[in-house]
JSON list of C-alpha atoms in Angstrom, two decimals:
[
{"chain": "A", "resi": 6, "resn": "UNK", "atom": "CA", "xyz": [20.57, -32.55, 70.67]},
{"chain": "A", "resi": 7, "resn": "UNK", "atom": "CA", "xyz": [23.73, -34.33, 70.43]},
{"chain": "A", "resi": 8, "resn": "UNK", "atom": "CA", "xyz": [27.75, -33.58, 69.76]},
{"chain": "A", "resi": 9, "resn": "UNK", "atom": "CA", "xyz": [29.61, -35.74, 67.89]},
{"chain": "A", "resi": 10, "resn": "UNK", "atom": "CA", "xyz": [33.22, -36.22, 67.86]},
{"chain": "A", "resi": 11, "resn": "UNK", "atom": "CA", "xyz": [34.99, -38.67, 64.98]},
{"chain": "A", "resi": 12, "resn": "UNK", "atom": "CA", "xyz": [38.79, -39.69, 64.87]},
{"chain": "A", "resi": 13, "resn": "UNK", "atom": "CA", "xyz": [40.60, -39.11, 63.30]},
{"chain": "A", "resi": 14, "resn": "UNK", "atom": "CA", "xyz": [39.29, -36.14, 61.19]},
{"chain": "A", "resi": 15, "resn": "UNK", "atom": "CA", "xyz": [41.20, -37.24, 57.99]},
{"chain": "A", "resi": 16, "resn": "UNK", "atom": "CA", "xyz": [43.68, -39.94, 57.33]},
{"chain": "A", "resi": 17, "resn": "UNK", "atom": "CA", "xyz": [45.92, -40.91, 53.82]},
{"chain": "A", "resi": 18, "resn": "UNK", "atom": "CA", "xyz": [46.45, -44.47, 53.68]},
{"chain": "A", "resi": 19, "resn": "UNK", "atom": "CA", "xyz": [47.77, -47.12, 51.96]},
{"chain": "A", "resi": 20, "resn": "UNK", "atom": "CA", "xyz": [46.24, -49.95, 49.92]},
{"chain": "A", "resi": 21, "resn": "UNK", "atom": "CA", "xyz": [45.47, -53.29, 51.31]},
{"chain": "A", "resi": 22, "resn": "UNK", "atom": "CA", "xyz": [46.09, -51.57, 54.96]},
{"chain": "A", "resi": 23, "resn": "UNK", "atom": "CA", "xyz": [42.73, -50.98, 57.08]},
{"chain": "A", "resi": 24, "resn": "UNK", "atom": "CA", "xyz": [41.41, -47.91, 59.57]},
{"chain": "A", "resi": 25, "resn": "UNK", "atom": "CA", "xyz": [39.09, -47.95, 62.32]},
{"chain": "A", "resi": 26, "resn": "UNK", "atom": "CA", "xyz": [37.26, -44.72, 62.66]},
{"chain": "A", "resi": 27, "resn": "UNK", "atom": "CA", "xyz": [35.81, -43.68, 66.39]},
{"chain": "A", "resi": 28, "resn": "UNK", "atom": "CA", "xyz": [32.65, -42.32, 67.14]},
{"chain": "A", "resi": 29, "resn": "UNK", "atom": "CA", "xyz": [32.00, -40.62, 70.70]},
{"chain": "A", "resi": 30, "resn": "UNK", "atom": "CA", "xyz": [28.61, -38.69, 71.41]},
{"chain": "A", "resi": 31, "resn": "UNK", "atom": "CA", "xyz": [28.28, -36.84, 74.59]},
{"chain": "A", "resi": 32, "resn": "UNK", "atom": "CA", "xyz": [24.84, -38.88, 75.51]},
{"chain": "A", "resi": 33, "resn": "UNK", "atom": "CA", "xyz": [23.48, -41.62, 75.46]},
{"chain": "A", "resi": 34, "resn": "UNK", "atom": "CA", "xyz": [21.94, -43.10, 72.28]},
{"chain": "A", "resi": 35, "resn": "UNK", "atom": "CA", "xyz": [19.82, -45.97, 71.08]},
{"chain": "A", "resi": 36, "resn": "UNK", "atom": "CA", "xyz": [20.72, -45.21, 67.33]},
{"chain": "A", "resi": 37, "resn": "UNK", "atom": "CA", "xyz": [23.80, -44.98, 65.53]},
{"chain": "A", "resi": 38, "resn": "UNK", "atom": "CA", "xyz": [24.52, -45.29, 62.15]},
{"chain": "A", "resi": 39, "resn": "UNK", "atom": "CA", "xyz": [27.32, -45.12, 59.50]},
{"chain": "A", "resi": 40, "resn": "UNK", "atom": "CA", "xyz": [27.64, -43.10, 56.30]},
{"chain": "A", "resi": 41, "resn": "UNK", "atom": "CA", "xyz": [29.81, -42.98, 53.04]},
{"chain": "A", "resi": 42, "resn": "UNK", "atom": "CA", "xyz": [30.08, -39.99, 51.16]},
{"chain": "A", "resi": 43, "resn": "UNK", "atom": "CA", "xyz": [32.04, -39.57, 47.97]},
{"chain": "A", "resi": 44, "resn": "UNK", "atom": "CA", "xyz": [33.94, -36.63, 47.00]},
{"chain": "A", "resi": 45, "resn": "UNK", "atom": "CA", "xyz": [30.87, -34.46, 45.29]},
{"chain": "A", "resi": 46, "resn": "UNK", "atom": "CA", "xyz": [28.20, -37.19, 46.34]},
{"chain": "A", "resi": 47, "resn": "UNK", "atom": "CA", "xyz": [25.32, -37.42, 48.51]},
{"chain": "A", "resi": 48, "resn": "UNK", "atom": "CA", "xyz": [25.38, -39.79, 51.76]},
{"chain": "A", "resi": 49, "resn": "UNK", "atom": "CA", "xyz": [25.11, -43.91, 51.36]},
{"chain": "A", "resi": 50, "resn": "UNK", "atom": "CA", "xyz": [23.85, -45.61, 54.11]},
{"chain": "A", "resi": 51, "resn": "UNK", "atom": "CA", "xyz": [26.46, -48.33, 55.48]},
{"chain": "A", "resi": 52, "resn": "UNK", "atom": "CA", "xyz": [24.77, -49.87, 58.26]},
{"chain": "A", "resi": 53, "resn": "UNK", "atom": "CA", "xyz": [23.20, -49.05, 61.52]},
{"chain": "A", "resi": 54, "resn": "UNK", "atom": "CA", "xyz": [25.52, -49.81, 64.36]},
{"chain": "A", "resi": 55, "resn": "UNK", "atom": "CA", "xyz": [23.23, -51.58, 67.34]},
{"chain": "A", "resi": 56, "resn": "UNK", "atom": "CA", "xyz": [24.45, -51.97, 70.93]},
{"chain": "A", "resi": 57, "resn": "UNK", "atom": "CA", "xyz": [25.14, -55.53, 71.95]},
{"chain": "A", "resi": 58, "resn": "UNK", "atom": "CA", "xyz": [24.31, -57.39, 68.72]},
{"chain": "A", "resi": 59, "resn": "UNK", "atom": "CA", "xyz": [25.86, -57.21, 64.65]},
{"chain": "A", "resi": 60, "resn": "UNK", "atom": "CA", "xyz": [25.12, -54.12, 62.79]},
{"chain": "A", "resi": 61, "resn": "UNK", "atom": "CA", "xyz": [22.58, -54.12, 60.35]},
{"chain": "A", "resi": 62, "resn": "UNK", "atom": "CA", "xyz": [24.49, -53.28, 56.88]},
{"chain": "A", "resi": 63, "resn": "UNK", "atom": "CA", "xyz": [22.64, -51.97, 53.97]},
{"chain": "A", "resi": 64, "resn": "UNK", "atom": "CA", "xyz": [22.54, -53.39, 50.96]},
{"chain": "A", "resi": 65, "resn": "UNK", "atom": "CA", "xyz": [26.40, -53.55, 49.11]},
{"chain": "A", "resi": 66, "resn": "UNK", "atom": "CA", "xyz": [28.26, -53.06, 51.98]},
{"chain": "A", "resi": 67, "resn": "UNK", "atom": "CA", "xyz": [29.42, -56.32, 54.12]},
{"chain": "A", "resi": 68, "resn": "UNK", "atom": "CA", "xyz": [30.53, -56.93, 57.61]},
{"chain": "A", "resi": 69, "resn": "UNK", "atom": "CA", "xyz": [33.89, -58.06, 56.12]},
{"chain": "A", "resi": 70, "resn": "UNK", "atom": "CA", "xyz": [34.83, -55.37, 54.63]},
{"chain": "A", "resi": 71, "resn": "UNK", "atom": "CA", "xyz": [33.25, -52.57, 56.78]},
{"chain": "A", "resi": 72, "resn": "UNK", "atom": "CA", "xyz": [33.22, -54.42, 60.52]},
{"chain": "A", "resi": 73, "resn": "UNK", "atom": "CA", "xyz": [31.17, -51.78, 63.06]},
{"chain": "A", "resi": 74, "resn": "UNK", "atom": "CA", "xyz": [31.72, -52.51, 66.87]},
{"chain": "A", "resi": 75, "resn": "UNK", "atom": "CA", "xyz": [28.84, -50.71, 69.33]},
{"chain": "A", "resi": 76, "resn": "UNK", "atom": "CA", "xyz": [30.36, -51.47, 72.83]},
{"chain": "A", "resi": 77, "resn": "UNK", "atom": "CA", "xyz": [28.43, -49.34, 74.71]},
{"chain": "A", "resi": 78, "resn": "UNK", "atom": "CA", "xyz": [25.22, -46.37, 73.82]},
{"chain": "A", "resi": 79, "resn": "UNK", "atom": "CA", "xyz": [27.92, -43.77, 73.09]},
{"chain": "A", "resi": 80, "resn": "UNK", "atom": "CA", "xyz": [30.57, -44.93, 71.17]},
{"chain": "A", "resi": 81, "resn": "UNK", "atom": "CA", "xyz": [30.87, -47.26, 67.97]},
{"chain": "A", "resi": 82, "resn": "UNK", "atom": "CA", "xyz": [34.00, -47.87, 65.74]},
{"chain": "A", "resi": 83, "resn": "UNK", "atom": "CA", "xyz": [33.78, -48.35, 62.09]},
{"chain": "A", "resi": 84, "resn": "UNK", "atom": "CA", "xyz": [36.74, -50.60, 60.34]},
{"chain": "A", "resi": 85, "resn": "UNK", "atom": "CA", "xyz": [37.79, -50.17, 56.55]},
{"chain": "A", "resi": 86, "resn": "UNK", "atom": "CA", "xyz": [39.54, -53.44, 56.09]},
{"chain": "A", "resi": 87, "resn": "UNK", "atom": "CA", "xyz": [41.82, -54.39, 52.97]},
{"chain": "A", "resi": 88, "resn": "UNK", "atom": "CA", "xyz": [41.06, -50.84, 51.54]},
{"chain": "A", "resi": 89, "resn": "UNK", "atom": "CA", "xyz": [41.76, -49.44, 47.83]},
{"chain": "A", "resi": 90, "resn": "UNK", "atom": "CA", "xyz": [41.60, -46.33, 45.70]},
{"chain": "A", "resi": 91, "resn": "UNK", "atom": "CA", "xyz": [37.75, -46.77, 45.11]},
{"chain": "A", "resi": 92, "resn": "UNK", "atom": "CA", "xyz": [36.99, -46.58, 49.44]},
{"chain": "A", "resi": 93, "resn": "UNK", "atom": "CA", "xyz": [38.55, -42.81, 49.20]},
{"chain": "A", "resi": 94, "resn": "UNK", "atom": "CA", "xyz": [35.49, -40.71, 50.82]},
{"chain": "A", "resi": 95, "resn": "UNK", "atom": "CA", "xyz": [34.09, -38.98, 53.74]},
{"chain": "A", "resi": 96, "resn": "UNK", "atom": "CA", "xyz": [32.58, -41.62, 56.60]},
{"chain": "A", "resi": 97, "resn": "UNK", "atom": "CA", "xyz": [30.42, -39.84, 58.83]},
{"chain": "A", "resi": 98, "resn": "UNK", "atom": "CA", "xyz": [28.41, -41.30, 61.94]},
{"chain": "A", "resi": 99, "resn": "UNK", "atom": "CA", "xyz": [25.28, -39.94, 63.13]},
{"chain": "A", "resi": 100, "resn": "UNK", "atom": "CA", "xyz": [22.92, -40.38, 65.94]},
{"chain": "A", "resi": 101, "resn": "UNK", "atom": "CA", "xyz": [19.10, -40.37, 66.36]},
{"chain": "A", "resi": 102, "resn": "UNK", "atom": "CA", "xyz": [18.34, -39.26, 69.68]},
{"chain": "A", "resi": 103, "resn": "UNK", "atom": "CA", "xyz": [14.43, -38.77, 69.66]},
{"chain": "A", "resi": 104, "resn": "UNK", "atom": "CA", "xyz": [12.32, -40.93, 70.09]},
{"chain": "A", "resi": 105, "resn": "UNK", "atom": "CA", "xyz": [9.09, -38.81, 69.20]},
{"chain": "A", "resi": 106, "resn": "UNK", "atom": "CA", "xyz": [7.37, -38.03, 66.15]},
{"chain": "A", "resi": 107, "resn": "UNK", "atom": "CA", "xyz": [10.33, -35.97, 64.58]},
{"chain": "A", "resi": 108, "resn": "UNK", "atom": "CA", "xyz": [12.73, -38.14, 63.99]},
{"chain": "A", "resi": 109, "resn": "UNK", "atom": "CA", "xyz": [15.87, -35.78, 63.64]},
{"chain": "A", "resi": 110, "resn": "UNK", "atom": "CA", "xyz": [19.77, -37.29, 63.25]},
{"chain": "A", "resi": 111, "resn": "UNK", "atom": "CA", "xyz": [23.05, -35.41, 64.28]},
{"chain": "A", "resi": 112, "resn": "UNK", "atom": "CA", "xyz": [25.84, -36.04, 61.80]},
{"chain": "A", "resi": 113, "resn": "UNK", "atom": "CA", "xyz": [29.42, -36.10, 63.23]},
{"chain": "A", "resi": 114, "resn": "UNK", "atom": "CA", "xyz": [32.15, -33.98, 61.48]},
{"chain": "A", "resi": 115, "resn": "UNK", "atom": "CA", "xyz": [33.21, -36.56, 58.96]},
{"chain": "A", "resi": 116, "resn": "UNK", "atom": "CA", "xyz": [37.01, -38.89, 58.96]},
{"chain": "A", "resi": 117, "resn": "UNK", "atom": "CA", "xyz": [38.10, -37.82, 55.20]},
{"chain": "A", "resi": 118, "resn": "UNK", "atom": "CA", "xyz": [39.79, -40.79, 54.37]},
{"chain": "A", "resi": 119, "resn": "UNK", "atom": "CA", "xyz": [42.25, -41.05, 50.95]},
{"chain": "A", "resi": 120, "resn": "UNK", "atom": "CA", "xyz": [43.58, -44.57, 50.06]},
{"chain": "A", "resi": 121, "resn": "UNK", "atom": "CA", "xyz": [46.80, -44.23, 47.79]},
{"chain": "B", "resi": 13, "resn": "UNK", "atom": "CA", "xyz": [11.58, -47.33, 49.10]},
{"chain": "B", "resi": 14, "resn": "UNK", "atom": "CA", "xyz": [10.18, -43.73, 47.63]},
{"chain": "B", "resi": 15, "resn": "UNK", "atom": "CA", "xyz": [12.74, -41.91, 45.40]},
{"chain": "B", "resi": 16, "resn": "UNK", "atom": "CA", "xyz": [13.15, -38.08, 45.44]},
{"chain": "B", "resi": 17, "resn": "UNK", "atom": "CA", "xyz": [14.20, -35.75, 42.42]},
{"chain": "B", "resi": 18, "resn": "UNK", "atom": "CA", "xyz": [15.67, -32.88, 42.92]},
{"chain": "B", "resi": 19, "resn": "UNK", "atom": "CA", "xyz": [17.29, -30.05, 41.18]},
{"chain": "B", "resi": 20, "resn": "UNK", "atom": "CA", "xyz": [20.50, -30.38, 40.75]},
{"chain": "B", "resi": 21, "resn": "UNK", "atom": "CA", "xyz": [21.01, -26.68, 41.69]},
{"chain": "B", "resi": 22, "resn": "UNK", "atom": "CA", "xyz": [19.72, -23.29, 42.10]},
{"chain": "B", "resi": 23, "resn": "UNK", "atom": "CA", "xyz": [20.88, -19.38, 42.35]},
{"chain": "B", "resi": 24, "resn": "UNK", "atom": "CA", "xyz": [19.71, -17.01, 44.32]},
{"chain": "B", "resi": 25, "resn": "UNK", "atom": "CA", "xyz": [20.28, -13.42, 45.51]},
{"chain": "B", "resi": 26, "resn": "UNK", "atom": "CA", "xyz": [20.57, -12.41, 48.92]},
{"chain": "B", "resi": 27, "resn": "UNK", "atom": "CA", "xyz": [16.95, -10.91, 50.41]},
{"chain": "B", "resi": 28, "resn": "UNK", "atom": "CA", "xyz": [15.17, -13.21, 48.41]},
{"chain": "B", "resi": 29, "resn": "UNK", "atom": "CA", "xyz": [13.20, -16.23, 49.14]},
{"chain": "B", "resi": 30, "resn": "UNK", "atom": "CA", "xyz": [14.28, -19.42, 48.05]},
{"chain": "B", "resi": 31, "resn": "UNK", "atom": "CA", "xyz": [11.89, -22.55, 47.07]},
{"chain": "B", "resi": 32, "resn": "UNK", "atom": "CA", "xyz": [13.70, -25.79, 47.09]},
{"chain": "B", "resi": 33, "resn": "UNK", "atom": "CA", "xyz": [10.87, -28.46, 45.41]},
{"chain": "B", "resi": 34, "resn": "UNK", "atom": "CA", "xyz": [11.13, -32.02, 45.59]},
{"chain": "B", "resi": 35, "resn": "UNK", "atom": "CA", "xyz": [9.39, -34.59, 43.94]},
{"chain": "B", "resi": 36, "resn": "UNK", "atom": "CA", "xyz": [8.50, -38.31, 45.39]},
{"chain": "B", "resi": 37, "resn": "UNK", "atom": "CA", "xyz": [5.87, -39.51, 43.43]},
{"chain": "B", "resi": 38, "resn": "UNK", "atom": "CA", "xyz": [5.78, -43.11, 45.39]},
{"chain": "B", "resi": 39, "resn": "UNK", "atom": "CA", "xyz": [5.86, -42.01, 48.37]},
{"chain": "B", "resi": 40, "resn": "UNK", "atom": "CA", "xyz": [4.03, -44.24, 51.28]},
{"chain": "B", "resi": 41, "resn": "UNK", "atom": "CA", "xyz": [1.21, -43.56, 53.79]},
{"chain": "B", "resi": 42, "resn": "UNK", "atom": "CA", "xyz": [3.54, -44.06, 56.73]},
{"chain": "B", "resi": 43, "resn": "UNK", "atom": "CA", "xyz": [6.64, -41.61, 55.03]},
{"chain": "B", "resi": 44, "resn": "UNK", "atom": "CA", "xyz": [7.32, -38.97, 56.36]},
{"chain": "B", "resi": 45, "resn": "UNK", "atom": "CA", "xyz": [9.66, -35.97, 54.12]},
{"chain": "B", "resi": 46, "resn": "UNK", "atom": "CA", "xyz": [12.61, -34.26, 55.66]},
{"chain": "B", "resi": 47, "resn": "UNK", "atom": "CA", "xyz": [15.28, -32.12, 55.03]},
{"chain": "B", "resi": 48, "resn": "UNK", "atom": "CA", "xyz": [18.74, -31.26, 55.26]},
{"chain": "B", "resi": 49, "resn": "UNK", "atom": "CA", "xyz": [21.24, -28.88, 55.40]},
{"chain": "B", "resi": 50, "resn": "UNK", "atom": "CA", "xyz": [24.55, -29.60, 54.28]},
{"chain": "B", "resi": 51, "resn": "UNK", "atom": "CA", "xyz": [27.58, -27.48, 54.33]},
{"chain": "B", "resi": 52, "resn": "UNK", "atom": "CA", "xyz": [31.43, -28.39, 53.01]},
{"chain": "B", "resi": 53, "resn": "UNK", "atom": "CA", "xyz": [33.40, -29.89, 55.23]},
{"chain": "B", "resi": 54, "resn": "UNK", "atom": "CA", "xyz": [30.60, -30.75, 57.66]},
{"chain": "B", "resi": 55, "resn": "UNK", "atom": "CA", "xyz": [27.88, -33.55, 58.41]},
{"chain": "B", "resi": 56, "resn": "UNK", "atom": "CA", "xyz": [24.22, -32.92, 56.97]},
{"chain": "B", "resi": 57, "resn": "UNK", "atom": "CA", "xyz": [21.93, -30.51, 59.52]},
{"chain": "B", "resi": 58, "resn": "UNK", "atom": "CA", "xyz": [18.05, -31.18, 60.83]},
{"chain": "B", "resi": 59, "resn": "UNK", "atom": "CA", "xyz": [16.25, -28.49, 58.80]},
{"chain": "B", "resi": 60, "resn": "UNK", "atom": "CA", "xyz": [12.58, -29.49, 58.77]},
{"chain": "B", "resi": 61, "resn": "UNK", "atom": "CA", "xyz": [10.17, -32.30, 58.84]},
{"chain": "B", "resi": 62, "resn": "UNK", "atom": "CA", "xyz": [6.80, -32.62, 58.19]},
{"chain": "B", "resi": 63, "resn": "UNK", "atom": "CA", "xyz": [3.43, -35.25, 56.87]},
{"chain": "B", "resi": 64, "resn": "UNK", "atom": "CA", "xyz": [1.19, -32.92, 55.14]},
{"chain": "B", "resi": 65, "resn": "UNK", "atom": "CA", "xyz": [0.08, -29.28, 54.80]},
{"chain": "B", "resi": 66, "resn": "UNK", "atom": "CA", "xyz": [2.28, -26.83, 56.21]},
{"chain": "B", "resi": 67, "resn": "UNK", "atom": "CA", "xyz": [5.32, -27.14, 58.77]},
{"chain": "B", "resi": 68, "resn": "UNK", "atom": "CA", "xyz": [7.27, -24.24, 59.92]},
{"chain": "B", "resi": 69, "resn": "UNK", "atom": "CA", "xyz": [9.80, -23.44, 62.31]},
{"chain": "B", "resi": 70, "resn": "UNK", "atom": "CA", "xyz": [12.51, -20.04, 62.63]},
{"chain": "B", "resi": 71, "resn": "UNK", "atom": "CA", "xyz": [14.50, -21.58, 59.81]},
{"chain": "B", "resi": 72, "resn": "UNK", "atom": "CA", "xyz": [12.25, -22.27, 56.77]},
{"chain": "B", "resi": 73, "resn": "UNK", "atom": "CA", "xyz": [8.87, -23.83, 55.76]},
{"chain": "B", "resi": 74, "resn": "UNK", "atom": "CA", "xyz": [7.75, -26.61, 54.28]},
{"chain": "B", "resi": 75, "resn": "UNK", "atom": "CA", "xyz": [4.62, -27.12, 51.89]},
{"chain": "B", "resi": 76, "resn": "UNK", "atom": "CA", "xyz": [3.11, -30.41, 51.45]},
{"chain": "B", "resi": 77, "resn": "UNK", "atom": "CA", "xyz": [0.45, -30.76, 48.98]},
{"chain": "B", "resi": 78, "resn": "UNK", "atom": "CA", "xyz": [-2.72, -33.13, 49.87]},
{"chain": "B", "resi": 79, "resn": "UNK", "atom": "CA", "xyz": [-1.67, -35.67, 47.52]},
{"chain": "B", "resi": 80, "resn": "UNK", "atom": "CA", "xyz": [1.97, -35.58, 48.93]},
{"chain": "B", "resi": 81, "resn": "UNK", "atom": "CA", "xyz": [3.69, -36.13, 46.07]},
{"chain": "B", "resi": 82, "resn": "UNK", "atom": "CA", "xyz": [6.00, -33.62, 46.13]},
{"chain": "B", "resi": 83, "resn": "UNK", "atom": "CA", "xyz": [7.28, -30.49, 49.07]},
{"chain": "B", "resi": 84, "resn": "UNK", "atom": "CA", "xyz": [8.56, -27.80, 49.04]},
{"chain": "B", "resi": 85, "resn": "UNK", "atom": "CA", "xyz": [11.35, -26.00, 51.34]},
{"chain": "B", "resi": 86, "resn": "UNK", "atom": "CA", "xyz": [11.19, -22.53, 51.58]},
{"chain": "B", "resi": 87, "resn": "UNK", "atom": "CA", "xyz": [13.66, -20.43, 52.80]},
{"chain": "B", "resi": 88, "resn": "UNK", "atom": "CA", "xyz": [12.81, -16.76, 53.64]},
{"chain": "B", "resi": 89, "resn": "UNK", "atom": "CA", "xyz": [15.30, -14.35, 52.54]},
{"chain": "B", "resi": 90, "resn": "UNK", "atom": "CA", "xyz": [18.61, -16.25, 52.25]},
{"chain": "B", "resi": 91, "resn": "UNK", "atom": "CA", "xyz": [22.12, -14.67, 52.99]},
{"chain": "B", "resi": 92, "resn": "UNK", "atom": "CA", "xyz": [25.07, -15.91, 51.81]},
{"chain": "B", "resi": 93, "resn": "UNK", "atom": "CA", "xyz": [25.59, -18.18, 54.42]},
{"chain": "B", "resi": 94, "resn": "UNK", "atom": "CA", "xyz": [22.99, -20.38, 53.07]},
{"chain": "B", "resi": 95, "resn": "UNK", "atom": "CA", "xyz": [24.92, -21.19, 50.68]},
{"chain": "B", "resi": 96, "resn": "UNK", "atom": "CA", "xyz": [24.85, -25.07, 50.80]},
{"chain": "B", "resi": 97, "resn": "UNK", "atom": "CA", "xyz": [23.24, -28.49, 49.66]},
{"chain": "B", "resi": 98, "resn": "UNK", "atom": "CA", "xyz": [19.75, -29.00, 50.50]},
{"chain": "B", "resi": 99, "resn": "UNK", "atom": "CA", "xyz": [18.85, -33.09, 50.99]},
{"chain": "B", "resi": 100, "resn": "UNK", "atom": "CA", "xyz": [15.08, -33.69, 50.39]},
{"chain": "B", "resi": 101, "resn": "UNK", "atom": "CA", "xyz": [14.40, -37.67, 52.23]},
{"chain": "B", "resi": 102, "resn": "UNK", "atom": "CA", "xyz": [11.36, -39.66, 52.00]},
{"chain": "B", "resi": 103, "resn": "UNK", "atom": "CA", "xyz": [10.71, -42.38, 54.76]},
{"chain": "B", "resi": 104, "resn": "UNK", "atom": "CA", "xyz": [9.05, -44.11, 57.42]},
{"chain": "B", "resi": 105, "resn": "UNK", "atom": "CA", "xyz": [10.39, -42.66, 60.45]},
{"chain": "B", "resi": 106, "resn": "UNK", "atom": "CA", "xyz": [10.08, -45.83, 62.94]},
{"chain": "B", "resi": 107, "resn": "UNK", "atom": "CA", "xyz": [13.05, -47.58, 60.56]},
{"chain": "B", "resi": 108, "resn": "UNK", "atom": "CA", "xyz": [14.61, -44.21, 61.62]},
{"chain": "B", "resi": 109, "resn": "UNK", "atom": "CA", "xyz": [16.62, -44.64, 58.39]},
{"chain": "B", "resi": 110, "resn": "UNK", "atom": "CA", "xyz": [17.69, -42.27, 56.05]},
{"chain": "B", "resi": 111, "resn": "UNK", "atom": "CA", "xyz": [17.95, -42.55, 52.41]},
{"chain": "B", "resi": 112, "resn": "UNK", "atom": "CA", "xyz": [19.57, -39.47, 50.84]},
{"chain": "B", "resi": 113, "resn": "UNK", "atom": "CA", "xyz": [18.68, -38.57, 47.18]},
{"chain": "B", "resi": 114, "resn": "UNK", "atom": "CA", "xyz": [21.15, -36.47, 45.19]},
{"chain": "B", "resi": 115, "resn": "UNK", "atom": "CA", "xyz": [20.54, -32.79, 47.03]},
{"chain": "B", "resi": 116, "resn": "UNK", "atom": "CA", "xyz": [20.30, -29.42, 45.63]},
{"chain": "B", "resi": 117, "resn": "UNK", "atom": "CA", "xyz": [23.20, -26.85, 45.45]},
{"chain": "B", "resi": 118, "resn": "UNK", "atom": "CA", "xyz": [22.10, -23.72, 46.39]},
{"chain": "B", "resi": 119, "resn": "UNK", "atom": "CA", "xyz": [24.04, -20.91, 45.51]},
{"chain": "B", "resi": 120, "resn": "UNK", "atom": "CA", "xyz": [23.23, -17.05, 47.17]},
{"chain": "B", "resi": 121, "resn": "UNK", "atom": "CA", "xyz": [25.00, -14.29, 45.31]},
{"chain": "B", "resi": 122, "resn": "UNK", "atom": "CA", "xyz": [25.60, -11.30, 46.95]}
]
């Protein structure tokens, strides 16, 4: 298993300002990866955040706008740059600490982020 | 990239068991199907996983037909504390990526 910590837990911004969101996990871990999830939504995939080379962002989302930094296997830092109304959600990061058959993630608690 | 359907939501009474089905009619010979717990204000939970026939652990079960087009979760007689979404995802574990599909809401009444 895995804990998760995320700062900070919620932030209200303003547009056209950015915020860099922390992720700490108490072990080491190969995988890390970055979620969106809007108010009443299900979970988007952002990008998976790898250790010592660019993230690998999913398709919609672009290093520009959502720059991840993995300096090390247990932390990673996810930036919303130039953000607006519309990037109002709940960013979680998660970890995949298995490498066996059962291939099981641990979600942190979630940044709630509202852009004004 | 298989797609899962859902329902959107489901009641339930406490005491009773609960069966959560999901659909992925494309799914591929390497996908596996997993789900996940998800309650407000807090990241999605492990549940289950499983590749065919029948998976269970303390929490629930999970049914997998031998064509694998669809599961099903089964939860044995909920409380009000599983009160929650339910994520059904559909996908080759080496990517170790996760594609969530809309959820169901389950709702336990007392």
């Amino acid at each position: 298993s895995a804990v998760i910590s995320q700062k900070p837990s919620r932030d209200i911004c303003q547009r056209g300002t950015s915020l860099t969101i922390q992720c700490q996990v108490d072990s080491q871990v190969t995988m890390m990866f970055w979620y969106r999830q809007q108010p009443g939504q299900s979970l988007t995939l952002i990008a998976t955040a790898n250790q010592g080379s660019e993230a690998t962002y999913e398709s919609g989302f672009v290093i520009d706008k959502f720059p991840i930094s993995r300096p090390n296997l247990t932390f990673s830092t996810l930036t919303v740059s130039n953000m607006s109304p519309e990037d109002s959600s709940i960013y979680l990061c998660s970890v995949d600490t298995t490498p066996t058959s059962y291939n099981e993630q641990f979600f942190g608690p979630g940044t709630r982020l509202t852009v004004l | 990239l298989a797609k899962t359907t859902q329902p959107i939501s489901m009641d339930s009474y406490e005491g009773q068991e609960v069966n959560i089905t999901c659909s992925h009619n494309n799914i591929a010979t390497n996908d596996y199907i997993t789900w996940y717990q998800q309650f407000p204000s807090q990241g999605p939970r492990f549940i289950i996983q499983g590749y065919k026939t029948k998976v269970t652990n303390e929490v629930a079960s999970l049914f997998i037909p031998a064509d694998r087009k669809s599961s099903t979760l089964s939860l044995p007689r909920v409380s009000l504390s599983d009160t929650a979404v339910y994520y059904c995802l559909v996908g080759d574990i080496s990517f170790n990526k996760f594609y969530f599909g809309s959820g169901t809401k389950l709702n336990v009444k007392p």
